[in-house]
């Protein structure tokens, strides 16, 4: 079986929008941990729109936040126009959240497997590693012709036991300056790919496809627009697991789209880490204004010695799955979200990504 996942660079327009949204969220949480934030960005060549609903005792400078975020990514805003349209959170939604209920209805999934040390599917982790290698080579000056945009895609071959056995195909599209020829670019990127990916999974039959459309000098916001929340498979499990459809970036943790997805990942990871299953997918469903999830389900794909009923009961008995309980357990009222907005929300061993912790109790 072949399975493919993709990732995108921090300078991809959709990821730029995600980072702006989460930078605004973090700015509020630094001043007001109880801020209610739901903001989205639209970015294009010379216009950035920030819109949403925010209720907070704090005030922030939106344009300054956007400019700093863009500069960090690698883009300048000298000729950029800004349109800010922020309103207060609906009082009806606010009332439901004040009563400790979920801020919206929704279905959230969390997934883990034993394919990697991070308990993540291998294809998405490899795809992330390639765009991070591009970013590192650009920022360090090692490959100074690279620019912030780019995409990766990795196809992994699985054996009959659904364990990875080799890398079949690697696709990399790198944004670059005008002063490098295509073949020279490829000659630099091939060894970068081979150094980044696990050598034991590469063989003589592995295909390498580098900038297949040719030159990629016009990239980023000059070539495309971007909107918050359009890379939900890149953000999660590379399509290996199901997704309820709700995006993460720009949302404070009272929004279960984000917090319950993090909790579902935490639960699934702990189940696999405890060797209760080789693969685990957790589904949580919520109704707006109701504190407890209205449904909890679990799938181990025939890899567990326990019944799904037994595992589900352990989850119900062990964890407080209300929005308030999740926020408390994972300590989510902190300005930690900009770092989630590129490189994936899961499978990253950072101390502030509490949903990646393994609970040994």
Short mmCIF file of C-alpha atoms in Angstrom, two decimals:
data_model
loop_
_atom_site.label_atom_id
_atom_site.label_comp_id
_atom_site.label_asym_id
_atom_site.label_seq_id
_atom_site.Cartn_x
_atom_site.Cartn_y
_atom_site.Cartn_z
CA UNK A 1 0.00 0.00 0.00
CA UNK A 2 1.16 3.51 -0.83
CA UNK A 3 0.17 6.51 1.27
CA UNK A 4 1.02 10.16 0.60
CA UNK A 5 1.02 13.24 2.81
CA UNK A 6 2.00 16.84 2.15
CA UNK A 7 3.30 19.79 4.11
CA UNK A 8 3.74 23.45 3.23
CA UNK A 9 6.38 26.00 4.18
CA UNK A 10 5.86 28.82 6.66
CA UNK A 11 5.75 31.25 3.73
CA UNK A 12 2.90 29.47 1.95
CA UNK A 13 0.01 31.99 1.80
CA UNK A 14 -2.43 29.83 3.77
CA UNK A 15 0.21 29.31 6.48
CA UNK A 16 0.92 33.05 6.52
CA UNK A 17 -2.76 33.60 7.29
CA UNK A 18 -2.65 30.96 10.05
CA UNK A 19 0.39 32.60 11.63
CA UNK A 20 -1.20 36.04 11.58
CA UNK A 21 -4.34 34.67 13.25
CA UNK A 22 -2.37 32.89 15.96
CA UNK A 23 -0.05 35.86 16.48
CA UNK A 24 -3.12 37.98 17.24
CA UNK A 25 -4.44 35.28 19.58
CA UNK A 26 -1.12 35.13 21.45
CA UNK A 27 -1.01 38.92 21.76
CA UNK A 28 -4.37 38.87 23.53
CA UNK A 29 -3.52 35.91 25.76
CA UNK A 30 -0.33 37.63 26.97
CA UNK A 31 -2.45 40.47 28.35
CA UNK A 32 -5.71 38.67 29.06
CA UNK A 33 -5.64 34.87 29.47
CA UNK A 34 -9.46 34.85 29.46
CA UNK A 35 -9.74 36.60 26.10
CA UNK A 36 -12.29 35.21 23.66
CA UNK A 37 -10.70 35.27 20.24
CA UNK A 38 -11.88 34.00 16.89
CA UNK A 39 -10.05 35.78 14.09
CA UNK A 40 -9.21 34.93 10.52
CA UNK A 41 -6.90 36.50 7.99
CA UNK A 42 -6.99 36.80 4.23
CA UNK A 43 -3.67 37.63 2.63
CA UNK A 44 -2.85 38.62 -0.94
CA UNK A 45 -0.18 40.52 -2.83
CA UNK A 46 -0.85 43.97 -1.37
CA UNK A 47 -3.79 43.49 1.00
CA UNK A 48 -4.21 41.78 4.35
CA UNK A 49 -7.68 41.51 5.87
CA UNK A 50 -8.18 40.59 9.53
CA UNK A 51 -11.72 39.79 10.57
CA UNK A 52 -13.45 38.06 13.44
CA UNK A 53 -15.03 38.32 16.85
CA UNK A 54 -12.94 39.21 19.89
CA UNK A 55 -13.99 40.02 23.45
CA UNK A 56 -11.22 41.04 25.84
CA UNK A 57 -10.20 43.60 28.42
CA UNK A 58 -6.94 44.02 26.50
CA UNK A 59 -6.15 46.02 23.40
CA UNK A 60 -3.52 45.12 20.82
CA UNK A 61 -2.01 46.80 17.76
CA UNK A 62 -3.18 44.61 14.88
CA UNK A 63 -1.06 46.19 12.16
CA UNK A 64 2.10 45.98 14.25
CA UNK A 65 1.45 42.30 14.99
CA UNK A 66 0.84 41.53 11.33
CA UNK A 67 3.96 43.38 10.17
CA UNK A 68 6.16 41.64 12.73
CA UNK A 69 4.74 38.23 11.79
CA UNK A 70 5.27 38.85 8.09
CA UNK A 71 8.84 40.04 8.66
CA UNK A 72 9.66 36.95 10.73
CA UNK A 73 8.34 34.71 7.95
CA UNK A 74 10.46 36.55 5.40
CA UNK A 75 8.07 38.99 3.72
CA UNK A 76 8.03 42.77 3.83
CA UNK A 77 4.90 44.92 4.10
CA UNK A 78 6.10 48.30 2.79
CA UNK A 79 3.32 48.47 0.20
CA UNK A 80 0.69 46.41 2.01
CA UNK A 81 -2.77 47.75 2.82
CA UNK A 82 -4.55 46.56 5.95
CA UNK A 83 -8.27 46.12 6.48
CA UNK A 84 -9.31 45.35 10.06
CA UNK A 85 -12.88 44.30 10.81
CA UNK A 86 -13.07 42.99 14.38
CA UNK A 87 -16.33 42.87 16.33
CA UNK A 88 -17.36 41.60 19.77
CA UNK A 89 -18.23 37.96 20.38
CA UNK A 90 -21.95 37.27 20.06
CA UNK A 91 -23.59 37.71 23.49
CA UNK A 92 -25.52 34.47 22.93
CA UNK A 93 -22.31 32.51 22.37
CA UNK A 94 -20.64 34.33 25.26
CA UNK A 95 -23.47 33.34 27.59
CA UNK A 96 -23.11 29.68 26.63
CA UNK A 97 -19.35 29.74 27.21
CA UNK A 98 -19.73 31.64 30.49
CA UNK A 99 -21.89 28.76 31.69
CA UNK A 100 -18.91 26.43 31.04
CA UNK A 101 -20.44 25.02 27.87
CA UNK A 102 -18.70 24.35 24.59
CA UNK A 103 -18.33 27.42 22.38
CA UNK A 104 -19.75 25.61 19.36
CA UNK A 105 -20.97 22.25 18.19
CA UNK A 106 -18.45 20.09 16.43
CA UNK A 107 -16.72 16.77 15.90
CA UNK A 108 -13.04 16.46 16.75
CA UNK A 109 -10.58 13.65 16.10
CA UNK A 110 -7.26 12.73 17.63
CA UNK A 111 -4.92 10.08 16.30
CA UNK A 112 -1.72 8.30 17.22
CA UNK A 113 0.22 5.31 15.94
CA UNK A 114 3.52 3.57 16.63
CA UNK A 115 5.14 4.29 13.24
CA UNK A 116 7.44 6.99 14.64
CA UNK A 117 8.94 8.03 17.96
CA UNK A 118 6.47 10.92 17.96
CA UNK A 119 3.52 8.51 17.65
CA UNK A 120 2.60 10.09 14.32
CA UNK A 121 2.08 8.74 10.80
CA UNK A 122 5.41 8.62 9.00
CA UNK A 123 4.39 10.38 5.73
CA UNK A 124 3.34 13.65 7.39
CA UNK A 125 6.41 13.69 9.65
CA UNK A 126 8.70 13.27 6.64
CA UNK A 127 6.85 15.96 4.71
CA UNK A 128 7.20 18.35 7.67
CA UNK A 129 10.91 17.57 7.96
CA UNK A 130 11.51 18.59 4.35
CA UNK A 131 9.90 22.03 4.60
CA UNK A 132 11.71 22.58 7.91
CA UNK A 133 14.98 21.68 6.16
CA UNK A 134 14.21 24.31 3.50
CA UNK A 135 13.46 26.88 6.19
CA UNK A 136 16.63 26.09 8.11
CA UNK A 137 18.80 26.26 4.99
CA UNK A 138 17.27 29.62 4.05
CA UNK A 139 17.49 31.25 7.49
CA UNK A 140 21.05 30.03 8.13
CA UNK A 141 22.20 31.37 4.76
CA UNK A 142 23.39 27.91 3.70
CA UNK A 143 21.14 28.09 0.62
CA UNK A 144 20.68 31.86 0.25
CA UNK A 145 18.68 31.59 -2.96
CA UNK A 146 15.72 29.99 -1.16
CA UNK A 147 12.61 32.04 -0.41
CA UNK A 148 9.84 31.45 2.19
CA UNK A 149 7.24 29.61 0.11
CA UNK A 150 7.32 25.93 -0.75
CA UNK A 151 5.65 22.55 -0.54
CA UNK A 152 6.64 18.96 0.09
CA UNK A 153 4.93 15.64 -0.50
CA UNK A 154 6.12 12.18 0.51
CA UNK A 155 4.75 8.80 -0.57
CA UNK A 156 5.52 5.90 1.75
CA UNK A 157 5.10 2.22 0.91
CA UNK A 158 3.57 0.07 3.65
CA UNK A 159 3.85 -3.67 4.08
CA UNK A 160 1.02 -6.10 4.66
CA UNK A 161 1.26 -5.44 8.40
CA UNK A 162 0.73 -1.71 7.71
CA UNK A 163 4.26 -0.81 8.78
CA UNK A 164 6.37 1.52 6.61
CA UNK A 165 8.99 -0.30 4.56
CA UNK A 166 10.36 2.35 2.15
CA UNK A 167 9.92 5.82 0.70
CA UNK A 168 8.50 5.53 -2.79
CA UNK A 169 8.38 9.15 -4.00
CA UNK A 170 9.54 12.54 -2.74
CA UNK A 171 8.16 15.76 -4.21
CA UNK A 172 9.62 19.14 -3.29
CA UNK A 173 8.70 22.53 -4.74
CA UNK A 174 10.96 25.29 -3.44
CA UNK A 175 10.45 29.03 -3.87
CA UNK A 176 13.72 30.61 -4.99
CA UNK A 177 15.39 33.79 -6.24
CA UNK A 178 15.73 34.68 -9.91
CA UNK A 179 19.50 34.26 -9.95
CA UNK A 180 19.65 30.48 -9.93
CA UNK A 181 19.02 28.09 -12.79
CA UNK A 182 16.64 25.18 -12.38
CA UNK A 183 19.24 22.43 -12.70
CA UNK A 184 21.54 24.13 -10.20
CA UNK A 185 18.62 24.43 -7.78
CA UNK A 186 17.89 20.73 -8.16
CA UNK A 187 21.55 19.87 -7.59
CA UNK A 188 21.40 21.64 -4.22
CA UNK A 189 18.03 20.27 -3.14
CA UNK A 190 18.58 16.58 -3.92
CA UNK A 191 21.32 16.16 -1.28
CA UNK A 192 19.23 18.22 1.15
CA UNK A 193 16.37 15.75 0.70
CA UNK A 194 18.60 12.71 1.03
CA UNK A 195 20.26 14.07 4.16
CA UNK A 196 16.91 14.93 5.76
CA UNK A 197 15.03 11.67 5.16
CA UNK A 198 15.91 8.36 6.88
CA UNK A 199 18.57 6.68 4.75
CA UNK A 200 17.30 3.17 5.47
CA UNK A 201 13.97 4.03 3.83
CA UNK A 202 15.55 5.33 0.62
CA UNK A 203 16.58 2.95 -2.14
CA UNK A 204 17.54 2.93 -5.80
CA UNK A 205 13.88 2.97 -6.83
CA UNK A 206 12.92 6.04 -4.78
CA UNK A 207 11.79 8.84 -7.08
CA UNK A 208 12.81 12.45 -6.46
CA UNK A 209 10.71 15.15 -8.10
CA UNK A 210 12.06 18.67 -7.55
CA UNK A 211 10.23 21.76 -8.81
CA UNK A 212 8.38 19.79 -11.50
CA UNK A 213 6.63 22.91 -12.82
CA UNK A 214 10.00 24.54 -13.48
CA UNK A 215 11.06 27.89 -12.08
CA UNK A 216 9.38 29.04 -8.86
CA UNK A 217 10.63 32.63 -8.59
CA UNK A 218 7.16 34.14 -8.18
CA UNK A 219 5.81 32.76 -4.95
CA UNK A 220 4.24 33.67 -1.66
CA UNK A 221 1.59 36.37 -1.65
CA UNK A 222 2.64 37.57 -5.10
CA UNK A 223 1.44 34.38 -6.73
CA UNK A 224 -1.46 33.31 -4.53
CA UNK A 225 -3.83 34.39 -1.80
CA UNK A 226 -4.19 32.67 1.54
CA UNK A 227 -6.90 32.21 4.16
CA UNK A 228 -6.76 30.97 7.74
CA UNK A 229 -7.74 27.34 8.20
CA UNK A 230 -7.22 25.96 4.70
CA UNK A 231 -4.44 23.50 5.54
CA UNK A 232 -6.19 21.33 8.12
CA UNK A 233 -4.62 18.08 6.90
CA UNK A 234 -1.15 19.61 7.05
CA UNK A 235 -2.00 20.79 10.57
CA UNK A 236 -3.01 17.32 11.73
CA UNK A 237 -2.17 13.83 10.44
CA UNK A 238 -1.61 14.22 6.72
CA UNK A 239 -5.00 12.65 5.89
CA UNK A 240 -4.11 9.41 7.71
CA UNK A 241 -6.88 10.13 10.24
CA UNK A 242 -10.34 11.60 9.92
CA UNK A 243 -11.02 15.28 10.53
CA UNK A 244 -14.17 16.98 11.80
CA UNK A 245 -13.60 20.00 9.55
CA UNK A 246 -12.91 22.70 12.12
CA UNK A 247 -9.66 24.63 11.78
CA UNK A 248 -7.47 25.62 14.73
CA UNK A 249 -5.64 28.89 14.13
CA UNK A 250 -6.99 32.14 15.53
CA UNK A 251 -9.23 30.38 18.07
CA UNK A 252 -8.87 30.62 21.84
CA UNK A 253 -9.19 27.34 23.78
CA UNK A 254 -12.87 27.79 24.64
CA UNK A 255 -13.39 26.80 21.00
CA UNK A 256 -13.52 23.01 21.09
CA UNK A 257 -12.46 22.89 17.44
CA UNK A 258 -9.02 23.50 18.85
CA UNK A 259 -8.96 22.39 22.48
CA UNK A 260 -10.90 19.14 22.01
CA UNK A 261 -8.74 18.20 19.02
CA UNK A 262 -5.67 18.67 21.20
CA UNK A 263 -7.24 16.58 23.96
CA UNK A 264 -8.22 13.83 21.53
CA UNK A 265 -4.61 13.69 20.31
CA UNK A 266 -3.40 13.55 23.92
CA UNK A 267 -5.69 10.63 24.72
CA UNK A 268 -4.85 8.71 21.54
CA UNK A 269 -1.12 9.22 22.06
CA UNK A 270 -1.28 7.98 25.63
CA UNK A 271 -3.21 4.89 24.60
CA UNK A 272 -0.57 4.00 22.01
CA UNK A 273 2.34 4.93 24.29
CA UNK A 274 0.92 2.59 26.93
CA UNK A 275 0.91 -0.17 24.29
CA UNK A 276 -2.84 -0.56 24.57
CA UNK A 277 -3.02 -0.28 20.77
CA UNK A 278 -0.71 0.21 17.79
CA UNK A 279 -3.10 2.70 16.23
CA UNK A 280 -5.82 4.72 17.88
CA UNK A 281 -8.32 7.32 16.72
CA UNK A 282 -10.47 9.18 19.27
CA UNK A 283 -13.62 11.08 18.31
CA UNK A 284 -15.24 13.69 20.57
CA UNK A 285 -18.54 15.38 19.69
CA UNK A 286 -19.93 18.51 21.35
CA UNK A 287 -23.09 20.63 21.34
CA UNK A 288 -22.90 24.39 21.81
CA UNK A 289 -23.66 25.41 25.37
CA UNK A 290 -23.37 21.86 26.75
CA UNK A 291 -20.34 21.12 28.90
CA UNK A 292 -19.85 17.38 28.45
CA UNK A 293 -19.26 15.81 25.04
CA UNK A 294 -22.44 14.31 23.65
CA UNK A 295 -20.52 11.36 22.20
CA UNK A 296 -17.14 9.70 22.65
CA UNK A 297 -15.95 6.98 20.32
CA UNK A 298 -12.70 5.18 19.76
CA UNK A 299 -11.22 3.04 16.99
CA UNK A 300 -8.09 0.90 17.30
CA UNK A 301 -8.26 -0.75 13.86
CA UNK A 302 -7.85 -4.25 15.23
CA UNK A 303 -4.53 -3.43 16.92
CA UNK A 304 -5.61 -3.56 20.57
CA UNK A 305 -6.02 -6.38 23.07
CA UNK A 306 -8.75 -4.33 24.76
CA UNK A 307 -12.29 -3.77 23.55
CA UNK A 308 -13.18 -0.28 22.38
CA UNK A 309 -15.87 -0.24 25.07
CA UNK A 310 -13.30 -0.84 27.81
CA UNK A 311 -10.94 1.82 26.47
CA UNK A 312 -13.78 4.32 26.10
CA UNK A 313 -14.84 3.74 29.69
CA UNK A 314 -11.26 4.32 30.86
CA UNK A 315 -11.27 7.65 29.01
CA UNK A 316 -14.60 8.70 30.55
CA UNK A 317 -13.42 7.74 34.04
CA UNK A 318 -9.98 9.33 33.77
CA UNK A 319 -10.48 12.66 32.00
CA UNK A 320 -12.67 15.73 32.38
CA UNK A 321 -13.66 16.32 28.76
CA UNK A 322 -15.56 19.55 29.29
CA UNK A 323 -14.02 22.58 27.60
CA UNK A 324 -13.10 23.90 31.04
CA UNK A 325 -11.57 20.58 32.05
CA UNK A 326 -9.52 20.33 28.87
CA UNK A 327 -8.24 23.90 29.21
CA UNK A 328 -7.17 23.19 32.78
CA UNK A 329 -5.61 19.79 32.08
CA UNK A 330 -3.56 21.01 29.12
CA UNK A 331 -2.96 24.53 30.49
CA UNK A 332 -4.18 26.14 27.28
CA UNK A 333 -4.67 29.76 28.34
CA UNK A 334 -1.10 30.64 27.38
CA UNK A 335 0.39 32.49 24.39
CA UNK A 336 1.75 29.35 22.74
CA UNK A 337 -0.18 29.19 19.51
CA UNK A 338 1.94 31.00 16.94
CA UNK A 339 4.41 28.12 17.10
CA UNK A 340 1.63 25.68 16.17
CA UNK A 341 0.74 27.57 13.00
CA UNK A 342 3.43 26.02 10.82
CA UNK A 343 5.09 22.62 10.96
CA UNK A 344 2.01 20.85 12.30
CA UNK A 345 0.17 20.97 15.61
CA UNK A 346 1.05 17.40 16.55
CA UNK A 347 4.15 15.25 16.85
CA UNK A 348 6.39 18.08 18.03
CA UNK A 349 8.25 17.59 21.30
CA UNK A 350 7.99 21.08 22.78
CA UNK A 351 7.48 21.60 26.49
CA UNK A 352 4.62 24.03 25.89
CA UNK A 353 2.75 21.58 23.63
CA UNK A 354 1.15 19.83 26.58
CA UNK A 355 -1.11 17.70 24.40
CA UNK A 356 2.05 15.81 23.39
CA UNK A 357 2.82 14.82 26.99
CA UNK A 358 2.73 11.16 27.96
CA UNK A 359 0.90 10.55 31.22
CA UNK A 360 2.63 7.73 33.08
CA UNK A 361 -0.02 7.33 35.77
#
